[in-house]
Amino acid sequence: MVKDSSLRAVGWARSLPVSSGVKAARDWTRAHLASLGWLETAPDLVDSVLLAVSELVTNAHVHARSTAQLILTWDETCLHVTVHDASPLLPERRQPGEGALGGRGLLLVAALADDWGVYRCPRGKDVTACFQPPAPAEHGTDGCG
């Protein structure tokens, strides 16, 4: 039997004006992660995704002073979290001092995501982070039936 190699993907997009706040982005993302069943199967990963969404949307609002376009794409291997903003300036990872109150957003995203990147667009940039859920445990592989 030939395996179907066509890509199956599902995606969602939402525009988040600066006035909407980051909580709206987290709540919207959590609802879509629930539809994938991740709240039960990968709660730690859900926390990581939500923290990354918070950081990326905050960066779009604060540094780009722009509406954030939040796009989630699940391709059965990776959840791609993309935040688009209108600024052409690429973010820079900083090494904040010990007492600094900010400057750790991209460090957090890099630590939480399996992969991430920044891409220039004609009208701004996209920052994308990839999150891969843990492989489902196979029954009977631990000798316990």
Backbone as JSON, one array per atom type, in Angstrom:
{
  "sequence": "MVKDSSLRAVGWARSLPVSSGVKAARDWTRAHLASLGWLETAPDLVDSVLLAVSELVTNAHVHARSTAQLILTWDETCLHVTVHDASPLLPERRQPGEGALGGRGLLLVAALADDWGVYRCPRGKDVTACFQPPAPAEHGTDGCG",
  "N": [[0.84, -1.18, 0.0], [0.57, 2.19, -0.84], [1.71, 4.97, 0.85], [-0.07, 7.94, 1.53], [1.33, 10.86, 0.6], [0.61, 13.48, 0.64], [0.43, 16.7, 2.07], [-1.21, 17.37, 5.05], [-2.84, 19.93, 6.55], [-3.88, 22.39, 8.93], [-5.08, 25.6, 9.67], [-5.21, 28.74, 11.43], [-6.05, 32.19, 11.77], [-5.64, 35.44, 13.18], [-6.24, 38.85, 13.71], [-4.72, 41.17, 15.81], [-5.13, 44.07, 17.22], [-3.17, 46.71, 18.73], [-4.59, 47.64, 20.92], [-5.95, 45.4, 21.8], [-4.59, 43.77, 23.56], [-2.51, 41.21, 25.11], [-3.67, 39.05, 26.36], [-5.95, 38.32, 24.92], [-4.77, 37.13, 22.68], [-3.53, 34.89, 23.87], [-5.78, 33.51, 24.94], [-7.24, 32.94, 22.61], [-5.4, 31.34, 21.24], [-5.13, 29.21, 23.07], [-7.69, 28.06, 22.87], [-7.58, 26.98, 20.29], [-5.49, 25.16, 20.57], [-6.73, 23.45, 22.32], [-8.6, 22.34, 20.6], [-6.98, 20.68, 19.18], [-6.47, 18.79, 21.02], [-4.4, 19.09, 22.78], [-4.42, 20.2, 25.34], [-4.92, 18.17, 27.11], [-3.11, 16.15, 26.3], [-0.57, 17.27, 26.03], [0.18, 19.26, 28.11], [2.38, 20.77, 29.13], [3.65, 21.61, 26.82], [1.63, 23.21, 25.77], [1.74, 25.32, 27.62], [4.28, 26.33, 26.94], [3.86, 27.16, 24.27], [1.91, 29.14, 24.67], [3.32, 31.01, 26.21], [5.28, 31.75, 24.35], [3.63, 32.89, 22.36], [2.66, 35.06, 23.83], [5.04, 36.55, 24.17], [5.81, 37.08, 21.48], [3.61, 38.49, 20.4], [3.54, 40.64, 22.15], [6.01, 41.81, 21.49], [5.43, 42.66, 18.85], [3.45, 44.56, 19.36], [4.72, 46.38, 21.17], [7.41, 46.98, 20.26], [7.23, 47.18, 17.44], [5.04, 48.73, 17.31], [2.57, 48.02, 16.24], [-0.31, 46.43, 14.79], [-0.74, 43.01, 15.48], [-0.52, 40.17, 13.51], [-1.59, 37.1, 14.08], [-0.85, 33.84, 13.37], [-1.6, 30.47, 13.31], [-0.46, 27.34, 12.38], [-0.94, 23.99, 11.86], [0.69, 21.18, 10.89], [0.65, 18.46, 11.22], [3.1, 17.66, 12.13], [4.43, 19.8, 13.18], [3.56, 22.65, 15.09], [3.25, 25.69, 13.78], [3.83, 28.84, 14.86], [3.19, 31.99, 13.99], [3.88, 35.4, 14.0], [3.08, 38.32, 12.53], [4.17, 41.61, 11.89], [4.11, 45.18, 11.16], [6.57, 46.41, 11.03], [9.7, 46.95, 9.42], [12.05, 46.46, 10.69], [14.22, 44.06, 11.94], [14.01, 41.85, 14.74], [16.3, 41.82, 17.49], [18.29, 39.62, 19.32], [18.96, 40.11, 22.67], [21.32, 40.48, 25.35], [20.33, 40.81, 28.26], [21.06, 42.63, 31.26], [21.48, 41.42, 34.64], [19.63, 42.69, 36.35], [17.78, 43.72, 34.62], [14.52, 44.53, 33.41], [13.33, 43.73, 31.06], [13.84, 42.41, 27.7], [14.24, 39.72, 27.28], [12.6, 38.27, 25.65], [13.0, 37.04, 23.0], [15.0, 35.29, 23.71], [13.59, 33.59, 25.39], [11.7, 32.53, 23.56], [13.44, 31.19, 21.8], [14.43, 29.26, 23.56], [12.14, 27.79, 24.2], [10.91, 26.9, 21.83], [11.1, 24.43, 19.18], [12.29, 25.23, 16.9], [12.98, 28.38, 15.34], [12.52, 31.48, 13.56], [13.14, 34.52, 11.68], [11.62, 36.45, 9.2], [11.8, 38.58, 6.46], [9.23, 40.55, 5.0], [7.19, 41.96, 2.36], [5.68, 43.98, 3.6], [6.65, 44.39, 6.25], [7.52, 42.06, 8.78], [7.81, 38.54, 9.58], [7.78, 36.57, 12.45], [8.49, 33.38, 13.31], [7.82, 30.45, 15.14], [8.39, 27.04, 15.8], [6.72, 24.29, 17.15], [6.93, 21.07, 18.29], [4.94, 18.39, 19.16], [5.26, 15.91, 21.79], [6.01, 12.55, 20.85], [3.35, 10.19, 20.65], [2.9, 7.87, 23.27], [3.66, 4.5, 22.81], [1.66, 1.66, 23.15], [2.47, -1.1, 25.17], [5.23, -1.06, 24.9], [6.78, -0.79, 27.12], [6.92, -3.09, 28.5], [4.74, -3.55, 30.06], [2.35, -4.47, 29.03]],
  "CA": [[0.0, 0.0, 0.0], [1.33, 3.42, -0.95], [1.32, 5.97, 1.83], [-0.44, 9.23, 0.97], [2.35, 11.8, 1.02], [0.14, 14.86, 0.59], [0.47, 17.4, 3.35], [-2.47, 17.75, 5.66], [-2.57, 21.05, 7.46], [-5.0, 23.23, 9.32], [-4.55, 26.86, 10.16], [-6.1, 29.77, 11.95], [-5.39, 33.51, 11.78], [-6.37, 36.48, 13.9], [-5.62, 40.17, 13.79], [-4.75, 41.66, 17.19], [-4.67, 45.45, 17.33], [-2.44, 47.02, 19.95], [-5.57, 47.82, 22.0], [-6.56, 44.12, 22.21], [-3.84, 43.15, 24.64], [-1.93, 39.89, 24.86], [-4.55, 38.0, 26.88], [-6.8, 37.87, 23.81], [-3.96, 36.22, 21.87], [-3.37, 33.62, 24.61], [-7.07, 32.82, 25.03], [-7.56, 32.45, 21.26], [-4.47, 30.24, 20.96], [-5.5, 28.09, 23.94], [-8.87, 27.41, 22.3], [-7.18, 26.17, 19.13], [-4.72, 24.03, 21.08], [-7.73, 22.52, 22.87], [-9.21, 21.61, 19.48], [-6.01, 19.65, 18.78], [-6.38, 17.84, 22.12], [-3.13, 19.26, 23.47], [-4.57, 20.55, 26.76], [-4.84, 16.91, 27.85], [-1.99, 15.29, 25.91], [0.73, 17.96, 26.08], [-0.04, 20.52, 28.83], [3.61, 21.56, 29.24], [3.85, 22.22, 25.51], [0.65, 24.29, 25.69], [2.31, 26.45, 28.37], [5.37, 26.9, 26.14], [3.28, 27.86, 23.12], [1.23, 30.34, 25.16], [4.36, 31.97, 26.59], [5.87, 32.27, 23.11], [2.63, 33.78, 21.76], [2.68, 36.3, 24.62], [6.26, 37.3, 23.86], [5.83, 37.55, 20.09], [2.58, 39.51, 20.21], [4.02, 41.81, 22.89], [7.05, 42.45, 20.67], [4.78, 43.36, 17.74], [2.74, 45.73, 19.89], [5.59, 47.34, 21.84], [8.56, 47.41, 19.47], [6.8, 47.57, 16.09], [3.88, 49.62, 17.46], [1.8, 47.53, 15.12], [-1.23, 45.31, 14.93], [-0.08, 41.71, 15.31], [-1.28, 39.14, 12.8], [-1.2, 35.83, 14.69], [-1.22, 32.71, 12.51], [-1.24, 29.14, 13.79], [-0.58, 26.32, 11.34], [-0.6, 22.65, 12.33], [0.9, 20.33, 9.7], [0.76, 17.1, 11.75], [4.44, 17.48, 12.64], [4.85, 21.01, 13.9], [2.67, 23.8, 15.17], [3.97, 26.9, 13.41], [3.24, 30.04, 15.43], [3.76, 33.11, 13.26], [3.36, 36.73, 14.29], [3.48, 39.31, 11.54], [3.95, 43.02, 12.24], [4.35, 46.09, 10.05], [7.9, 47.02, 11.08], [10.73, 46.25, 8.65], [13.22, 46.21, 11.54], [14.26, 42.7, 12.48], [14.32, 41.83, 16.17], [17.65, 41.42, 17.86], [18.42, 38.98, 20.64], [19.8, 40.9, 23.57], [21.82, 39.84, 26.57], [20.0, 41.78, 29.29], [21.74, 42.54, 32.54], [20.78, 40.65, 35.67], [18.52, 43.45, 36.91], [16.93, 44.26, 33.56], [13.13, 44.08, 33.46], [12.91, 43.21, 29.76], [14.92, 42.01, 26.81], [14.43, 38.27, 27.27], [11.55, 37.64, 24.85], [13.5, 36.12, 21.99], [15.72, 34.22, 24.41], [12.56, 32.63, 25.82], [11.16, 31.84, 22.38], [14.47, 30.26, 21.34], [14.53, 28.15, 24.52], [10.89, 27.02, 24.25], [10.53, 26.35, 20.52], [12.02, 23.49, 18.55], [12.99, 26.02, 15.88], [12.35, 29.68, 15.14], [13.21, 32.31, 12.59], [12.58, 35.82, 11.33], [11.57, 36.54, 7.75], [11.33, 39.87, 5.93], [8.06, 40.51, 4.11], [7.04, 43.26, 1.7], [5.1, 44.98, 4.49], [7.02, 44.11, 7.64], [8.28, 40.83, 9.01], [7.19, 37.43, 10.28], [8.6, 35.8, 13.39], [7.84, 32.08, 13.37], [8.37, 29.44, 16.04], [7.84, 25.71, 15.56], [6.58, 23.46, 18.35], [6.62, 19.69, 17.96], [4.44, 17.68, 20.33], [5.94, 14.64, 22.02], [5.42, 11.39, 20.15], [2.46, 9.46, 21.53], [3.46, 6.65, 23.86], [3.13, 3.29, 22.19], [1.25, 0.66, 24.14], [3.19, -2.37, 25.2], [6.68, -0.94, 24.69], [7.49, -0.73, 28.39], [6.83, -4.39, 29.15], [3.58, -3.59, 30.95], [1.14, -4.86, 28.33]],
  "C": [[0.89, 1.25, 0.0], [0.8, 4.42, 0.07], [1.02, 7.29, 1.12], [0.55, 10.26, 1.5], [1.88, 13.25, 0.98], [0.07, 15.45, 1.99], [-0.94, 17.71, 3.81], [-2.15, 18.83, 6.67], [-3.87, 21.77, 7.77], [-4.4, 24.51, 9.89], [-5.63, 27.81, 10.6], [-5.34, 31.09, 11.94], [-6.29, 34.5, 12.5], [-5.56, 37.76, 13.91], [-5.81, 40.7, 15.21], [-4.22, 43.09, 17.22], [-3.98, 45.68, 18.67], [-3.4, 47.12, 21.13], [-6.14, 46.5, 22.52], [-5.85, 43.47, 23.39], [-3.42, 41.73, 24.31], [-2.84, 38.77, 25.36], [-5.47, 37.45, 25.79], [-6.05, 36.88, 22.92], [-3.81, 34.87, 22.56], [-4.67, 32.84, 24.65], [-7.45, 32.2, 23.68], [-6.69, 31.25, 20.92], [-4.84, 29.01, 21.78], [-6.71, 27.34, 23.38], [-8.51, 26.53, 21.11], [-6.32, 24.99, 19.55], [-5.64, 23.0, 21.71], [-8.37, 21.7, 21.76], [-8.28, 20.52, 18.94], [-5.85, 18.58, 19.86], [-5.15, 18.02, 22.98], [-3.27, 19.63, 24.94], [-4.44, 19.3, 27.63], [-3.55, 16.15, 27.56], [-0.62, 15.94, 26.05], [0.61, 19.29, 26.83], [1.22, 21.38, 28.98], [3.91, 22.28, 27.92], [2.87, 23.38, 25.31], [1.19, 25.52, 26.42], [3.43, 27.13, 27.59], [4.85, 27.7, 24.96], [2.65, 29.18, 23.57], [2.23, 31.42, 25.58], [5.0, 32.58, 25.35], [4.91, 33.24, 22.41], [2.63, 35.12, 22.5], [3.88, 37.16, 24.26], [6.22, 37.88, 22.46], [4.8, 38.64, 19.83], [2.98, 40.79, 20.96], [5.08, 42.54, 22.08], [6.43, 43.23, 19.51], [4.12, 44.64, 18.23], [3.7, 46.8, 20.4], [6.69, 47.87, 20.92], [8.17, 47.87, 18.07], [5.67, 48.59, 16.14], [2.85, 49.32, 16.38], [0.75, 46.53, 15.57], [-0.43, 44.03, 14.7], [-1.03, 40.78, 14.55], [-0.76, 37.81, 13.34], [-1.74, 34.7, 13.83], [-0.71, 31.43, 13.14], [-1.46, 28.16, 12.66], [-0.09, 25.0, 11.91], [-0.5, 21.75, 11.11], [1.13, 18.87, 10.07], [2.16, 16.75, 12.23], [4.82, 18.62, 13.57], [3.71, 22.01, 13.94], [3.53, 25.02, 14.89], [3.19, 28.08, 13.98], [3.94, 31.21, 14.76], [3.08, 34.4, 13.71], [3.96, 37.68, 13.27], [3.22, 40.69, 12.12], [4.43, 43.88, 11.09], [5.75, 46.71, 10.04], [8.89, 46.24, 10.23], [11.96, 45.91, 9.49], [13.15, 44.81, 12.14], [14.6, 42.75, 13.97], [15.74, 41.37, 16.41], [17.61, 40.76, 19.23], [19.38, 39.82, 21.46], [20.29, 40.02, 24.7], [21.56, 40.82, 27.71], [20.8, 41.55, 30.57], [20.87, 41.82, 33.56], [19.55, 41.38, 36.21], [17.55, 44.0, 35.88], [15.52, 43.68, 33.64], [12.65, 43.47, 32.15], [14.1, 42.71, 28.97], [15.15, 40.52, 26.72], [13.44, 37.53, 26.36], [12.05, 36.64, 23.84], [14.34, 35.01, 22.59], [14.75, 33.15, 24.88], [12.01, 31.83, 24.64], [12.17, 30.81, 21.88], [14.58, 29.04, 22.26], [13.3, 27.25, 24.48], [10.59, 26.29, 22.95], [11.56, 25.34, 20.03], [12.85, 24.19, 17.47], [12.28, 27.36, 15.8], [13.15, 30.47, 14.12], [12.46, 33.61, 12.34], [12.69, 35.96, 9.82], [11.05, 37.91, 7.34], [10.16, 39.62, 4.99], [7.95, 41.87, 3.44], [6.5, 44.35, 2.63], [5.41, 44.66, 5.95], [7.85, 42.85, 7.76], [7.38, 39.79, 9.68], [8.22, 36.85, 11.24], [7.83, 34.51, 13.6], [8.59, 31.16, 14.32], [7.65, 28.13, 15.78], [7.84, 24.91, 16.86], [6.14, 22.06, 17.94], [6.14, 18.97, 19.21], [5.23, 16.39, 20.54], [5.23, 13.52, 21.27], [4.51, 10.66, 21.12], [3.14, 8.18, 22.03], [2.82, 5.44, 23.19], [2.82, 2.28, 23.27], [2.1, -0.58, 24.04], [4.68, -2.24, 25.03], [7.46, -0.92, 25.98], [7.43, -2.04, 29.15], [5.64, -4.54, 30.06], [2.3, -3.82, 30.18], [0.56, -3.9, 27.47]]
}
